[in-house]
């Protein structure tokens, strides 16, 4: 005999719908970091961070797309977090601090 009892859990799942689990969900869910950091991480993961390169594409906001730190390349999220000489140096110090002996990789490799 099948019961038709009301369940909050079943209703929540029905209203929420079905979504594919993304591989980076553990980086944002149950993360003990500051909400501001987690929000910035979420923006980077979804490629929504307002980098200068992205603002220039919108037009009228800025025309100078160079990275303000090194002034050598366009400021994309890949450059801002991994290929800029300053961020590479920071990544290396951070990895050394965590006793991880390898060079930093690009965004896709680090996210994986
Ligand atoms: Zn730079």
PDB file of C-alpha atoms and ligand atoms in Angstrom:
ATOM      1  CA  UNK A   1       0.000   0.000   0.000  1.00  0.00           C
ATOM      2  CA  UNK A   2       1.434   3.347  -1.030  1.00  0.00           C
ATOM      3  CA  UNK A   3       1.156   6.273   1.357  1.00  0.00           C
ATOM      4  CA  UNK A   4       0.516   9.817   0.181  1.00  0.00           C
ATOM      5  CA  UNK A   5       1.937  11.545   3.228  1.00  0.00           C
ATOM      6  CA  UNK A   6       3.134  15.095   2.851  1.00  0.00           C
ATOM      7  CA  UNK A   7       6.906  15.513   3.145  1.00  0.00           C
ATOM      8  CA  UNK A   8       8.749  18.819   3.388  1.00  0.00           C
ATOM      9  CA  UNK A   9      11.865  17.097   1.985  1.00  0.00           C
ATOM     10  CA  UNK A  10       9.999  15.768  -1.054  1.00  0.00           C
ATOM     11  CA  UNK A  11       8.340  19.132  -1.647  1.00  0.00           C
ATOM     12  CA  UNK A  12      11.671  20.965  -1.391  1.00  0.00           C
ATOM     13  CA  UNK A  13      13.272  18.627  -3.934  1.00  0.00           C
ATOM     14  CA  UNK A  14      10.279  18.987  -6.251  1.00  0.00           C
ATOM     15  CA  UNK A  15      10.362  22.802  -6.092  1.00  0.00           C
ATOM     16  CA  UNK A  16      14.147  22.960  -6.412  1.00  0.00           C
ATOM     17  CA  UNK A  17      14.201  20.858  -9.538  1.00  0.00           C
ATOM     18  CA  UNK A  18      17.007  18.700 -10.856  1.00  0.00           C
ATOM     19  CA  UNK A  19      20.443  20.215 -11.324  1.00  0.00           C
ATOM     20  CA  UNK A  20      23.742  18.735 -12.394  1.00  0.00           C
ATOM     21  CA  UNK A  21      26.270  18.646  -9.570  1.00  0.00           C
ATOM     22  CA  UNK A  22      29.241  20.802 -10.504  1.00  0.00           C
ATOM     23  CA  UNK A  23      32.725  19.539  -9.622  1.00  0.00           C
ATOM     24  CA  UNK A  24      33.593  22.765  -7.735  1.00  0.00           C
ATOM     25  CA  UNK A  25      30.629  22.608  -5.345  1.00  0.00           C
ATOM     26  CA  UNK A  26      32.856  21.566  -2.435  1.00  0.00           C
ATOM     27  CA  UNK A  27      34.857  24.785  -2.828  1.00  0.00           C
ATOM     28  CA  UNK A  28      31.834  26.989  -2.193  1.00  0.00           C
ATOM     29  CA  UNK A  29      29.483  24.811  -0.107  1.00  0.00           C
ATOM     30  CA  UNK A  30      30.421  24.417   3.563  1.00  0.00           C
ATOM     31  CA  UNK A  31      33.453  26.627   3.002  1.00  0.00           C
ATOM     32  CA  UNK A  32      34.529  28.210   6.295  1.00  0.00           C
ATOM     33  CA  UNK A  33      36.033  31.253   4.573  1.00  0.00           C
ATOM     34  CA  UNK A  34      34.655  34.761   4.676  1.00  0.00           C
ATOM     35  CA  UNK A  35      31.382  35.153   2.725  1.00  0.00           C
ATOM     36  CA  UNK A  36      33.080  37.892   0.700  1.00  0.00           C
ATOM     37  CA  UNK A  37      35.831  35.463  -0.392  1.00  0.00           C
ATOM     38  CA  UNK A  38      33.346  32.747  -1.218  1.00  0.00           C
ATOM     39  CA  UNK A  39      31.303  35.211  -3.278  1.00  0.00           C
ATOM     40  CA  UNK A  40      34.429  36.326  -5.173  1.00  0.00           C
ATOM     41  CA  UNK A  41      35.337  32.658  -5.734  1.00  0.00           C
ATOM     42  CA  UNK A  42      31.839  32.007  -7.068  1.00  0.00           C
ATOM     43  CA  UNK A  43      32.203  34.938  -9.481  1.00  0.00           C
ATOM     44  CA  UNK A  44      35.573  33.685 -10.725  1.00  0.00           C
ATOM     45  CA  UNK A  45      34.313  30.119 -11.137  1.00  0.00           C
ATOM     46  CA  UNK A  46      31.388  31.357 -13.202  1.00  0.00           C
ATOM     47  CA  UNK A  47      33.590  33.861 -15.054  1.00  0.00           C
ATOM     48  CA  UNK A  48      31.533  36.792 -13.795  1.00  0.00           C
ATOM     49  CA  UNK A  49      34.290  38.712 -12.029  1.00  0.00           C
ATOM     50  CA  UNK A  50      34.493  42.316 -13.238  1.00  0.00           C
ATOM     51  CA  UNK A  51      38.011  42.345 -14.613  1.00  0.00           C
ATOM     52  CA  UNK A  52      39.157  45.343 -16.621  1.00  0.00           C
ATOM     53  CA  UNK A  53      39.125  43.213 -19.770  1.00  0.00           C
ATOM     54  CA  UNK A  54      35.457  42.383 -19.182  1.00  0.00           C
ATOM     55  CA  UNK A  55      34.529  45.984 -18.397  1.00  0.00           C
ATOM     56  CA  UNK A  56      36.232  47.118 -21.633  1.00  0.00           C
ATOM     57  CA  UNK A  57      34.082  44.704 -23.633  1.00  0.00           C
ATOM     58  CA  UNK A  58      30.965  46.386 -22.291  1.00  0.00           C
ATOM     59  CA  UNK A  59      32.233  49.639 -23.783  1.00  0.00           C
ATOM     60  CA  UNK A  60      32.415  53.102 -22.273  1.00  0.00           C
ATOM     61  CA  UNK A  61      33.548  51.980 -18.832  1.00  0.00           C
ATOM     62  CA  UNK A  62      37.257  51.749 -19.558  1.00  0.00           C
ATOM     63  CA  UNK A  63      39.514  51.556 -22.579  1.00  0.00           C
ATOM     64  CA  UNK A  64      42.725  50.664 -20.791  1.00  0.00           C
ATOM     65  CA  UNK A  65      42.777  46.879 -20.433  1.00  0.00           C
ATOM     66  CA  UNK A  66      46.304  46.527 -19.080  1.00  0.00           C
ATOM     67  CA  UNK A  67      46.827  44.887 -15.726  1.00  0.00           C
ATOM     68  CA  UNK A  68      47.398  47.722 -13.204  1.00  0.00           C
ATOM     69  CA  UNK A  69      49.887  45.582 -11.255  1.00  0.00           C
ATOM     70  CA  UNK A  70      52.422  44.698 -13.954  1.00  0.00           C
ATOM     71  CA  UNK A  71      51.268  46.839 -16.926  1.00  0.00           C
ATOM     72  CA  UNK A  72      52.394  44.033 -19.250  1.00  0.00           C
ATOM     73  CA  UNK A  73      49.249  42.141 -20.283  1.00  0.00           C
ATOM     74  CA  UNK A  74      45.480  42.469 -20.428  1.00  0.00           C
ATOM     75  CA  UNK A  75      43.751  41.932 -17.110  1.00  0.00           C
ATOM     76  CA  UNK A  76      41.787  38.730 -17.544  1.00  0.00           C
ATOM     77  CA  UNK A  77      40.897  36.496 -14.616  1.00  0.00           C
ATOM     78  CA  UNK A  78      43.575  34.032 -15.781  1.00  0.00           C
ATOM     79  CA  UNK A  79      46.173  36.797 -15.788  1.00  0.00           C
ATOM     80  CA  UNK A  80      44.930  38.409 -12.577  1.00  0.00           C
ATOM     81  CA  UNK A  81      45.090  35.193 -10.561  1.00  0.00           C
ATOM     82  CA  UNK A  82      47.784  33.091 -12.225  1.00  0.00           C
ATOM     83  CA  UNK A  83      49.943  34.547 -14.977  1.00  0.00           C
ATOM     84  CA  UNK A  84      50.670  38.010 -13.591  1.00  0.00           C
ATOM     85  CA  UNK A  85      54.153  38.070 -12.076  1.00  0.00           C
ATOM     86  CA  UNK A  86      52.761  39.356  -8.766  1.00  0.00           C
ATOM     87  CA  UNK A  87      50.009  36.752  -8.464  1.00  0.00           C
ATOM     88  CA  UNK A  88      52.420  33.964  -9.479  1.00  0.00           C
ATOM     89  CA  UNK A  89      54.778  35.077  -6.714  1.00  0.00           C
ATOM     90  CA  UNK A  90      51.878  35.157  -4.239  1.00  0.00           C
ATOM     91  CA  UNK A  91      50.673  31.708  -5.331  1.00  0.00           C
ATOM     92  CA  UNK A  92      54.174  30.299  -4.926  1.00  0.00           C
ATOM     93  CA  UNK A  93      54.496  31.718  -1.404  1.00  0.00           C
ATOM     94  CA  UNK A  94      51.045  30.395  -0.528  1.00  0.00           C
ATOM     95  CA  UNK A  95      51.855  26.896  -1.838  1.00  0.00           C
ATOM     96  CA  UNK A  96      55.169  26.925   0.039  1.00  0.00           C
ATOM     97  CA  UNK A  97      53.360  27.997   3.212  1.00  0.00           C
ATOM     98  CA  UNK A  98      51.064  24.976   2.789  1.00  0.00           C
ATOM     99  CA  UNK A  99      54.149  22.743   2.206  1.00  0.00           C
ATOM    100  CA  UNK A 100      53.004  22.002  -1.340  1.00  0.00           C
ATOM    101  CA  UNK A 101      56.109  21.689  -3.476  1.00  0.00           C
ATOM    102  CA  UNK A 102      54.984  22.457  -6.990  1.00  0.00           C
ATOM    103  CA  UNK A 103      54.517  25.475  -9.196  1.00  0.00           C
ATOM    104  CA  UNK A 104      51.086  27.034  -9.486  1.00  0.00           C
ATOM    105  CA  UNK A 105      49.067  26.035 -12.527  1.00  0.00           C
ATOM    106  CA  UNK A 106      46.365  27.841 -14.442  1.00  0.00           C
ATOM    107  CA  UNK A 107      42.829  28.359 -13.239  1.00  0.00           C
ATOM    108  CA  UNK A 108      41.365  25.178 -14.752  1.00  0.00           C
ATOM    109  CA  UNK A 109      44.086  22.960 -13.277  1.00  0.00           C
ATOM    110  CA  UNK A 110      43.878  24.583  -9.841  1.00  0.00           C
ATOM    111  CA  UNK A 111      40.092  24.332  -9.780  1.00  0.00           C
ATOM    112  CA  UNK A 112      40.277  20.675 -10.716  1.00  0.00           C
TER     113      UNK A 112
HETATM  114 ZN1  LIG B   1      49.689  41.695 -14.289  1.00  0.00          ZN
END
